[in-house]
Amino acid sequence: MLGTLNRRLLEFIAASPSPFHTVDTVSALLEQDGFMRLCAAAPWQLQPGGRYYFTVNDSSLIALHLPEGTPTGFTMSAAHSDSPTFKLKEHPQSSAAAGAYVQLQTERYGGMLMGSWLDRPLGVAGRVLVEKGGRVISRLVHLDQDLAVIPSVAIHMNRSVNDGYAYNAAVDTLPLYGMGADAPSLLALAAEHAGVDEKEILGHDLFLTCRSHGTVAGSDASLLLSPRLDDLSCAFGCLEGFLNADSSTAITVYGLFDNEETGSESKQGAASTLLRDTLRRAAFSLGMDEEGYQRLLANSFLVSADNAHAKHPNHPELADPHNAPVLNGGIVLKYNANQRYTTDGVSAALMRTICRMAEVPVQVYANRSDMVGGSTLGSIANTHVPVRTVDIGLAQLAMHSAYETMGSADLPYLVDAMTTLYSKALCMDQEGGLSWV
Ligand code: ZN
């Protein structure tokens, strides 16, 4: 049994094969719910009770729901729109004589498990930039067909491959796209999909996509398998909570950031001033000054939502035995003493009270102390927006594989927790006590 939320998550993932598509998918859901698109280049005249969103680079998005009265703070979440994959180079394919292989020319985007991309049908998705009537505009492209494959070398030609293999992105992972001169130009296919002429394409950002469909698996239907669970399961779960929540006295903020997989350092990444600039612009548009903005920050809370490593069934020794989450065990609070994750005693306590109200189980994650783990949005965003922040996620296996695994029971926990969070506002009293109101 797939369940309504899991089914909708898999539809969301299928509709979001690139960060540009993720933002487009989220934009459509926001507009269905009455959110109005803001233009970065036009004045913002936000109204109490208003719902707004805007996008940057068509790959990051921030949505704001304003309270009817004077806002007391910001209640926020941040997830990421991108996933590790291969990006097509500007000249995306080799030319070939009759009978020869035609290969796509790619480079790695993010830190994927390279072997997981081999021997699967692959598609292509992203955007093309075209000139129309003197304007440069972006068109989404999703070549949703079995276009290419990265073939393994046969075991007979590399008998030691199962002892470990170092993949070379310039050699081992170039996709086979066709045979000889009959293979059509990839950009011609993209142009046809976008309804333009190939000659009109002035630029492109195109990525390989894993075309395997998501599914529920396991003898007891306890597993959910899909591409891009990191981080689209959190992007979707936080959005559900954001849209389902009752109104609060805080400005509720939904953030979706690109380029997390490459370190967030881009104009649309969490390391940019995007979140800070947006919050300030919203506060000033409501007639506040710098002092008012700083007071909002004092009563603000950010949930950085990105998946966590579940204890591996074949390799439990890779997990900290006392701080390892399991699939279907509820929300994971993620900890790191060196601030790769932002969770501290205060933010953990605040998130635990939310989960208690939502009747959602909580588990924890910390790396083995002799291993260096990943990092994510929260600590990076905090350098510009210093608010209490917790790092959470859903437990998953095979993070950064082309096809990942999580528990089928966990998404409802995230939605319930985020719905409760977004219905609340943080309030700090004169003695420093914190409460959700
Ligand atoms: Zn992630």
CSV table of C-alpha atoms and ligand atoms in Angstrom, one decimal:
chain,number,residue,atom,x,y,z
A,1,MET,CA,0.0,0.0,0.0
A,2,LEU,CA,1.5,3.2,-1.1
A,3,GLY,CA,-0.5,5.6,1.0
A,4,THR,CA,-1.7,9.0,-0.1
A,5,LEU,CA,1.2,11.1,1.1
A,6,ASN,CA,3.8,8.7,-0.3
A,7,ARG,CA,2.0,8.5,-3.6
A,8,ARG,CA,1.9,12.3,-3.8
A,9,LEU,CA,5.6,12.5,-2.8
A,10,LEU,CA,6.5,10.1,-5.7
A,11,GLU,CA,4.4,12.2,-8.1
A,12,PHE,CA,6.2,15.3,-6.8
A,13,ILE,CA,9.6,13.7,-7.4
A,14,ALA,CA,8.6,12.5,-10.8
A,15,ALA,CA,7.6,16.0,-11.7
A,16,SER,CA,10.9,17.4,-10.3
A,17,PRO,CA,13.7,15.9,-12.3
A,18,SER,CA,15.9,19.0,-12.0
A,19,PRO,CA,16.1,21.9,-9.6
A,20,PHE,CA,14.3,24.1,-12.1
A,21,HIS,CA,11.5,21.6,-12.3
A,22,THR,CA,11.4,21.4,-8.5
A,23,VAL,CA,10.9,25.1,-8.3
A,24,ASP,CA,8.3,25.0,-11.0
A,25,THR,CA,6.4,22.2,-9.3
A,26,VAL,CA,6.5,24.0,-5.9
A,27,SER,CA,5.4,27.3,-7.6
A,28,ALA,CA,2.3,25.6,-9.1
A,29,LEU,CA,1.3,24.1,-5.7
A,30,LEU,CA,1.8,27.5,-4.0
A,31,GLU,CA,-0.3,29.2,-6.7
A,32,GLN,CA,-3.1,26.6,-6.2
A,33,ASP,CA,-3.1,27.7,-2.6
A,34,GLY,CA,-3.4,31.4,-3.4
A,35,PHE,CA,0.3,32.5,-3.2
A,36,MET,CA,1.2,35.4,-5.4
A,37,ARG,CA,4.5,35.5,-7.3
A,38,LEU,CA,6.7,38.5,-6.5
A,39,CYS,CA,9.2,40.0,-8.9
A,40,ALA,CA,12.6,40.7,-7.5
A,41,ALA,CA,13.0,43.8,-9.7
A,42,ALA,CA,9.6,45.4,-8.7
A,43,PRO,CA,8.7,47.1,-5.4
A,44,TRP,CA,7.3,44.8,-2.8
A,45,GLN,CA,4.1,46.0,-1.1
A,46,LEU,CA,3.3,43.2,1.1
A,47,GLN,CA,-0.1,43.2,2.9
A,48,PRO,CA,-1.0,41.6,6.3
A,49,GLY,CA,-2.4,38.1,5.7
A,50,GLY,CA,-0.8,38.0,2.3
A,51,ARG,CA,0.8,35.0,0.7
A,52,TYR,CA,3.8,35.5,-1.6
A,53,TYR,CA,6.7,33.7,-3.1
A,54,PHE,CA,9.5,34.5,-5.4
A,55,THR,CA,12.2,32.5,-7.2
A,56,VAL,CA,15.9,33.1,-7.8
A,57,ASN,CA,17.6,31.6,-10.9
A,58,ASP,CA,14.4,29.5,-11.3
A,59,SER,CA,16.1,27.0,-9.0
A,60,SER,CA,15.7,28.5,-5.5
A,61,LEU,CA,12.4,29.7,-4.0
A,62,ILE,CA,11.2,31.4,-0.9
A,63,ALA,CA,7.5,31.6,0.1
A,64,LEU,CA,6.1,33.8,2.8
A,65,HIS,CA,2.8,33.7,4.6
A,66,LEU,CA,2.1,36.9,6.6
A,67,PRO,CA,0.0,37.0,9.7
A,68,GLU,CA,-3.0,39.3,9.9
A,69,GLY,CA,-1.5,41.4,12.7
A,70,THR,CA,2.0,42.7,13.4
A,71,PRO,CA,4.4,39.8,13.0
A,72,THR,CA,6.2,38.5,16.0
A,73,GLY,CA,9.0,36.6,14.3
A,74,PHE,CA,9.8,34.2,11.5
A,75,THR,CA,9.0,30.4,11.6
A,76,MET,CA,11.0,28.9,8.8
A,77,SER,CA,12.1,25.7,7.1
A,78,ALA,CA,14.9,25.2,4.5
A,79,ALA,CA,15.3,22.2,2.2
A,80,HIS,CA,17.3,21.8,-1.1
A,81,SER,CA,16.1,21.5,-4.6
A,82,ASP,CA,19.2,19.8,-6.1
A,83,SER,CA,20.5,16.2,-6.1
A,84,PRO,CA,23.8,14.7,-7.2
A,85,THR,CA,23.8,13.9,-10.9
A,86,PHE,CA,25.9,14.6,-14.0
A,87,LYS,CA,25.7,17.9,-15.8
A,88,LEU,CA,26.0,18.0,-19.6
A,89,LYS,CA,28.8,20.1,-20.9
A,90,GLU,CA,28.3,23.0,-23.3
A,91,HIS,CA,29.1,20.8,-26.3
A,92,PRO,CA,27.0,17.9,-24.9
A,93,GLN,CA,27.9,15.0,-27.3
A,94,SER,CA,30.6,13.5,-29.3
A,95,SER,CA,30.3,13.5,-33.1
A,96,ALA,CA,30.6,10.1,-34.6
A,97,ALA,CA,31.0,8.5,-38.0
A,98,ALA,CA,28.7,5.8,-39.2
A,99,GLY,CA,28.7,2.8,-36.9
A,100,ALA,CA,30.6,4.5,-34.1
A,101,TYR,CA,29.4,5.2,-30.6
A,102,VAL,CA,27.9,8.6,-29.8
A,103,GLN,CA,28.6,9.6,-26.1
A,104,LEU,CA,27.2,12.4,-24.0
A,105,GLN,CA,29.9,14.7,-22.5
A,106,THR,CA,29.3,15.2,-18.8
A,107,GLU,CA,30.9,16.2,-15.5
A,108,ARG,CA,29.9,15.4,-12.0
A,109,TYR,CA,27.5,17.6,-10.1
A,110,GLY,CA,27.8,16.9,-6.4
A,111,GLY,CA,29.1,13.8,-4.7
A,112,MET,CA,27.2,10.9,-6.0
A,113,LEU,CA,27.7,7.2,-5.6
A,114,MET,CA,29.0,6.9,-9.2
A,115,GLY,CA,28.5,3.1,-9.6
A,116,SER,CA,24.7,3.5,-9.0
A,117,TRP,CA,24.4,5.5,-12.2
A,118,LEU,CA,25.6,2.6,-14.4
A,119,ASP,CA,23.4,0.2,-16.4
A,120,ARG,CA,20.2,2.2,-16.0
A,121,PRO,CA,18.0,4.0,-18.5
A,122,LEU,CA,18.8,7.7,-18.2
A,123,GLY,CA,16.9,10.8,-19.3
A,124,VAL,CA,17.8,14.5,-19.5
A,125,ALA,CA,16.2,17.5,-17.7
A,126,GLY,CA,16.9,21.1,-17.1
A,127,ARG,CA,16.5,24.3,-19.0
A,128,VAL,CA,17.4,26.0,-22.2
A,129,LEU,CA,17.8,29.8,-22.7
A,130,VAL,CA,16.5,31.1,-25.9
A,131,GLU,CA,16.0,34.5,-27.5
A,132,LYS,CA,12.4,35.4,-28.4
A,133,GLY,CA,11.6,38.9,-29.8
A,134,GLY,CA,14.8,40.4,-28.3
A,135,ARG,CA,14.3,38.8,-24.8
A,136,VAL,CA,16.3,36.0,-23.4
A,137,ILE,CA,13.9,33.6,-21.7
A,138,SER,CA,14.2,30.2,-20.0
A,139,ARG,CA,12.3,27.1,-21.1
A,140,LEU,CA,12.1,23.9,-19.1
A,141,VAL,CA,13.2,20.8,-20.8
A,142,HIS,CA,12.4,17.2,-19.6
A,143,LEU,CA,13.4,14.6,-22.1
A,144,ASP,CA,11.4,11.9,-20.3
A,145,GLN,CA,12.5,9.0,-22.4
A,146,ASP,CA,15.2,6.3,-22.2
A,147,LEU,CA,17.9,8.3,-23.9
A,148,ALA,CA,21.2,7.0,-22.7
A,149,VAL,CA,23.0,4.4,-20.6
A,150,ILE,CA,26.4,4.3,-18.9
A,151,PRO,CA,27.5,0.7,-19.5
A,152,SER,CA,29.6,-1.2,-17.0
A,153,VAL,CA,32.8,-2.9,-18.2
A,154,ALA,CA,32.1,-6.7,-18.2
A,155,ILE,CA,33.5,-8.7,-15.3
A,156,HIS,CA,35.6,-10.6,-17.8
A,157,MET,CA,37.5,-7.5,-18.6
A,158,ASN,CA,37.9,-6.3,-15.1
A,159,ARG,CA,38.0,-9.3,-12.8
A,160,SER,CA,39.0,-7.2,-9.7
A,161,VAL,CA,36.1,-4.7,-10.0
A,162,ASN,CA,34.3,-6.3,-7.0
A,163,ASP,CA,37.3,-5.6,-4.9
A,164,GLY,CA,36.7,-1.9,-5.3
A,165,TYR,CA,37.0,0.4,-8.2
A,166,ALA,CA,38.0,4.1,-8.6
A,167,TYR,CA,35.6,5.6,-11.2
A,168,ASN,CA,37.0,8.3,-13.4
A,169,ALA,CA,34.4,10.8,-14.5
A,170,ALA,CA,36.2,11.6,-17.7
A,171,VAL,CA,36.3,7.9,-18.7
A,172,ASP,CA,34.0,5.5,-16.9
A,173,THR,CA,30.7,7.5,-16.7
A,174,LEU,CA,30.2,8.9,-20.1
A,175,PRO,CA,26.7,7.9,-21.2
A,176,LEU,CA,26.2,6.0,-24.5
A,177,TYR,CA,23.7,8.0,-26.4
A,178,GLY,CA,23.4,6.4,-29.8
A,179,MET,CA,25.1,4.8,-32.7
A,180,GLY,CA,26.7,6.7,-35.6
A,181,ALA,CA,25.5,9.6,-37.6
A,182,ASP,CA,21.8,8.7,-37.0
A,183,ALA,CA,21.9,9.7,-33.4
A,184,PRO,CA,20.0,13.0,-33.3
A,185,SER,CA,21.5,16.1,-31.7
A,186,LEU,CA,20.7,16.3,-28.0
A,187,LEU,CA,20.2,20.1,-28.3
A,188,ALA,CA,17.8,19.5,-31.3
A,189,LEU,CA,15.7,17.2,-29.0
A,190,ALA,CA,15.8,19.8,-26.3
A,191,ALA,CA,14.8,22.5,-28.7
A,192,GLU,CA,11.9,20.4,-30.1
A,193,HIS,CA,10.7,19.8,-26.5
A,194,ALA,CA,10.9,23.5,-25.7
A,195,GLY,CA,9.1,24.4,-28.9
A,196,VAL,CA,12.0,26.4,-30.3
A,197,ASP,CA,14.6,26.1,-33.0
A,198,GLU,CA,17.9,24.6,-32.1
A,199,LYS,CA,19.6,27.7,-33.5
A,200,GLU,CA,17.7,29.8,-30.9
A,201,ILE,CA,19.4,28.1,-27.9
A,202,LEU,CA,21.9,30.5,-26.4
A,203,GLY,CA,22.6,28.5,-23.3
A,204,HIS,CA,21.6,25.5,-21.3
A,205,ASP,CA,21.7,23.8,-17.9
A,206,LEU,CA,20.9,20.2,-18.5
A,207,PHE,CA,21.4,17.2,-16.2
A,208,LEU,CA,21.1,13.4,-16.5
A,209,THR,CA,18.1,11.9,-14.7
A,210,CYS,CA,17.6,8.5,-13.3
A,211,ARG,CA,14.4,7.3,-14.9
A,212,SER,CA,13.5,4.5,-12.4
A,213,HIS,CA,10.2,5.0,-10.8
A,214,GLY,CA,9.6,5.3,-7.1
A,215,THR,CA,7.9,2.3,-5.4
A,216,VAL,CA,7.0,0.9,-2.0
A,217,ALA,CA,9.0,-2.3,-1.3
A,218,GLY,CA,9.6,-4.8,1.4
A,219,SER,CA,7.6,-7.9,2.5
A,220,ASP,CA,5.7,-5.5,4.9
A,221,ALA,CA,5.7,-2.5,2.5
A,222,SER,CA,7.9,-0.7,5.0
A,223,LEU,CA,10.3,0.8,2.4
A,224,LEU,CA,10.0,3.6,0.0
A,225,LEU,CA,12.5,3.6,-2.9
A,226,SER,CA,13.0,6.5,-5.3
A,227,PRO,CA,15.5,8.7,-7.0
A,228,ARG,CA,16.1,12.1,-5.2
A,229,LEU,CA,14.6,11.3,-1.8
A,230,ASP,CA,17.5,13.5,-0.6
A,231,ASP,CA,16.2,16.1,-0.4
A,232,LEU,CA,12.8,16.1,-2.2
A,233,SER,CA,11.2,14.1,0.6
A,234,CYS,CA,12.0,17.0,3.0
A,235,ALA,CA,11.2,19.6,0.4
A,236,PHE,CA,7.7,18.0,-0.1
A,237,GLY,CA,7.1,17.3,3.6
A,238,CYS,CA,8.0,20.8,4.7
A,239,LEU,CA,5.8,22.3,1.9
A,240,GLU,CA,2.8,20.2,3.1
A,241,GLY,CA,3.3,21.4,6.6
A,242,PHE,CA,3.6,25.0,5.4
A,243,LEU,CA,0.4,24.8,3.4
A,244,ASN,CA,-1.6,22.8,6.0
A,245,ALA,CA,-0.8,25.0,9.0
A,246,ASP,CA,-3.2,27.2,10.9
A,247,SER,CA,-2.3,30.9,10.9
A,248,SER,CA,0.3,32.0,13.4
A,249,THR,CA,1.5,35.4,14.6
A,250,ALA,CA,4.8,34.7,12.9
A,251,ILE,CA,5.7,35.2,9.3
A,252,THR,CA,6.0,31.6,8.1
A,253,VAL,CA,8.7,31.0,5.5
A,254,TYR,CA,9.3,28.1,3.2
A,255,GLY,CA,12.8,28.0,1.7
A,256,LEU,CA,14.0,25.8,-1.1
A,257,PHE,CA,17.7,26.3,-2.0
A,258,ASP,CA,19.8,25.1,-5.0
A,259,ASN,CA,23.4,24.0,-5.0
A,260,GLU,CA,23.4,22.3,-1.5
A,261,GLU,CA,25.2,19.4,-3.1
A,262,THR,CA,28.1,21.6,-4.2
A,263,GLY,CA,28.4,23.5,-0.9
A,264,SER,CA,25.7,26.1,-1.2
A,265,GLU,CA,28.1,28.8,-2.4
A,266,SER,CA,26.2,30.4,-5.2
A,267,LYS,CA,23.9,33.4,-5.6
A,268,GLN,CA,20.9,31.1,-5.1
A,269,GLY,CA,22.5,28.8,-2.5
A,270,ALA,CA,22.0,28.9,1.3
A,271,ALA,CA,25.4,30.5,1.7
A,272,SER,CA,24.2,33.6,-0.3
A,273,THR,CA,22.4,36.5,1.3
A,274,LEU,CA,19.2,35.4,-0.3
A,275,LEU,CA,17.4,34.4,2.9
A,276,ARG,CA,18.6,37.4,4.9
A,277,ASP,CA,17.8,39.8,2.1
A,278,THR,CA,14.3,38.3,1.7
A,279,LEU,CA,13.4,38.5,5.4
A,280,ARG,CA,14.7,42.1,5.6
A,281,ARG,CA,12.8,43.1,2.5
A,282,ALA,CA,9.6,41.6,3.9
A,283,ALA,CA,10.0,43.3,7.2
A,284,PHE,CA,10.8,46.7,5.7
A,285,SER,CA,7.9,46.3,3.3
A,286,LEU,CA,5.6,46.0,6.3
A,287,GLY,CA,6.9,49.3,7.6
A,288,MET,CA,9.5,47.9,10.1
A,289,ASP,CA,12.9,49.4,10.6
A,290,GLU,CA,16.2,47.6,11.4
A,291,GLU,CA,15.3,47.5,15.1
A,292,GLY,CA,12.0,45.8,14.3
A,293,TYR,CA,13.8,43.3,12.1
A,294,GLN,CA,16.2,42.4,14.8
A,295,ARG,CA,13.4,41.9,17.2
A,296,LEU,CA,11.7,39.5,14.7
A,297,LEU,CA,15.0,37.5,14.6
A,298,ALA,CA,15.0,37.1,18.4
A,299,ASN,CA,11.6,35.3,18.1
A,300,SER,CA,12.5,33.2,15.1
A,301,PHE,CA,13.2,29.6,14.4
A,302,LEU,CA,14.6,27.7,11.4
A,303,VAL,CA,14.2,24.0,10.6
A,304,SER,CA,17.0,22.9,8.3
A,305,ALA,CA,15.5,19.8,6.7
A,306,ASP,CA,17.8,17.3,5.0
A,307,ASN,CA,17.9,13.6,5.3
A,308,ALA,CA,19.9,11.6,7.8
A,309,HIS,CA,21.8,8.3,7.5
A,310,ALA,CA,19.9,5.4,8.9
A,311,LYS,CA,21.9,2.5,10.5
A,312,HIS,CA,22.9,0.3,7.5
A,313,PRO,CA,21.6,-3.3,7.7
A,314,ASN,CA,24.9,-4.7,6.4
A,315,HIS,CA,27.2,-2.2,8.1
A,316,PRO,CA,25.9,-1.3,11.5
A,317,GLU,CA,29.5,-0.7,12.5
A,318,LEU,CA,29.5,2.5,10.4
A,319,ALA,CA,26.9,4.1,12.8
A,320,ASP,CA,27.4,5.4,16.3
A,321,PRO,CA,25.7,2.6,18.2
A,322,HIS,CA,23.9,4.9,20.6
A,323,ASN,CA,23.1,7.8,18.2
A,324,ALA,CA,21.9,6.1,15.0
A,325,PRO,CA,18.3,6.4,13.6
A,326,VAL,CA,16.3,3.6,11.9
A,327,LEU,CA,13.8,3.7,9.1
A,328,ASN,CA,10.2,4.4,10.2
A,329,GLY,CA,11.4,5.7,13.6
A,330,GLY,CA,10.2,9.3,13.2
A,331,ILE,CA,11.9,12.7,12.8
A,332,VAL,CA,15.7,12.6,13.2
A,333,LEU,CA,17.5,15.4,15.1
A,334,LYS,CA,21.0,15.7,13.6
A,335,TYR,CA,24.0,16.7,15.8
A,336,ASN,CA,27.6,17.6,15.2
A,337,ALA,CA,29.9,19.2,17.8
A,338,ASN,CA,31.7,21.1,15.2
A,339,GLN,CA,28.5,22.8,13.9
A,340,ARG,CA,28.2,21.0,10.6
A,341,TYR,CA,24.7,20.5,12.0
A,342,THR,CA,23.3,23.4,14.0
A,343,THR,CA,21.2,21.5,16.5
A,344,ASP,CA,22.1,22.5,20.1
A,345,GLY,CA,20.4,21.9,23.4
A,346,VAL,CA,18.0,24.8,22.9
A,347,SER,CA,16.9,24.1,19.4
A,348,ALA,CA,16.6,20.4,20.2
A,349,ALA,CA,14.4,21.2,23.1
A,350,LEU,CA,12.2,23.5,21.0
A,351,MET,CA,11.9,20.9,18.3
A,352,ARG,CA,11.1,18.2,20.7
A,353,THR,CA,8.3,20.2,22.2
A,354,ILE,CA,6.8,20.7,18.7
A,355,CYS,CA,7.1,16.9,18.0
A,356,ARG,CA,5.5,16.2,21.4
A,357,MET,CA,2.6,18.4,20.5
A,358,ALA,CA,2.3,16.7,17.1
A,359,GLU,CA,2.7,13.2,18.7
A,360,VAL,CA,5.6,12.5,16.4
A,361,PRO,CA,8.5,10.2,17.5
A,362,VAL,CA,12.0,11.7,17.6
A,363,GLN,CA,15.3,10.0,17.1
A,364,VAL,CA,18.8,11.3,16.9
A,365,TYR,CA,21.8,11.1,14.6
A,366,ALA,CA,25.5,11.8,15.2
A,367,ASN,CA,28.4,10.5,13.2
A,368,ARG,CA,30.8,8.0,14.6
A,369,SER,CA,33.4,10.2,16.3
A,370,ASP,CA,36.2,8.9,14.1
A,371,MET,CA,34.3,9.7,10.9
A,372,VAL,CA,33.7,13.0,9.1
A,373,GLY,CA,30.1,13.4,8.1
A,374,GLY,CA,28.2,15.7,5.7
A,375,SER,CA,26.9,19.2,6.4
A,376,THR,CA,23.8,20.9,5.2
A,377,LEU,CA,21.9,24.2,4.9
A,378,GLY,CA,21.4,25.2,8.5
A,379,SER,CA,24.8,26.2,9.7
A,380,ILE,CA,25.5,27.9,6.3
A,381,ALA,CA,22.3,29.9,6.4
A,382,ASN,CA,23.0,30.8,10.1
A,383,THR,CA,26.0,32.9,9.1
A,384,HIS,CA,23.7,35.4,7.5
A,385,VAL,CA,20.5,34.8,9.5
A,386,PRO,CA,21.5,34.1,13.2
A,387,VAL,CA,18.4,32.5,14.5
A,388,ARG,CA,17.8,29.4,16.6
A,389,THR,CA,18.1,26.5,14.2
A,390,VAL,CA,17.6,22.7,14.3
A,391,ASP,CA,18.9,20.2,11.7
A,392,ILE,CA,16.4,17.5,11.1
A,393,GLY,CA,15.8,14.9,8.4
A,394,LEU,CA,14.2,11.6,7.6
A,395,ALA,CA,16.3,8.4,8.0
A,396,GLN,CA,17.4,7.0,4.7
A,397,LEU,CA,19.8,4.5,3.2
A,398,ALA,CA,22.1,4.8,0.2
A,399,MET,CA,22.3,8.6,0.3
A,400,HIS,CA,23.5,10.1,-3.0
A,401,SER,CA,22.7,6.9,-4.9
A,402,ALA,CA,20.8,7.3,-8.1
A,403,TYR,CA,18.1,5.3,-6.3
A,404,GLU,CA,17.7,5.8,-2.6
A,405,THR,CA,15.7,4.0,0.2
A,406,MET,CA,13.8,5.5,3.1
A,407,GLY,CA,11.0,4.2,5.4
A,408,SER,CA,7.4,4.3,4.1
A,409,ALA,CA,6.0,5.5,7.5
A,410,ASP,CA,8.3,8.5,8.0
A,411,LEU,CA,6.9,11.1,5.7
A,412,PRO,CA,3.6,11.6,7.6
A,413,TYR,CA,5.7,12.2,10.8
A,414,LEU,CA,7.5,15.1,9.0
A,415,VAL,CA,4.3,16.6,7.7
A,416,ASP,CA,2.6,16.4,11.1
A,417,ALA,CA,5.6,18.0,12.8
A,418,MET,CA,6.0,20.8,10.2
A,419,THR,CA,2.2,21.5,10.3
A,420,THR,CA,2.4,22.0,14.1
A,421,LEU,CA,5.6,24.0,13.8
A,422,TYR,CA,4.2,26.4,11.2
A,423,SER,CA,1.0,26.9,13.3
A,424,LYS,CA,3.2,28.3,16.1
A,425,ALA,CA,5.3,31.3,16.8
A,426,LEU,CA,8.4,31.3,19.1
A,427,CYS,CA,8.2,33.8,22.0
A,428,MET,CA,11.1,34.8,24.2
A,429,ASP,CA,10.2,36.5,27.5
A,430,GLN,CA,12.3,39.1,29.4
A,431,GLU,CA,14.0,36.3,31.4
A,432,GLY,CA,15.0,34.5,28.2
A,433,GLY,CA,12.4,31.7,28.6
A,434,LEU,CA,11.1,30.3,25.3
A,435,SER,CA,7.6,29.2,24.5
A,436,TRP,CA,5.6,28.3,21.4
A,437,VAL,CA,2.4,30.3,21.2
B,1,ZN,ZN,20.6,16.6,1.2
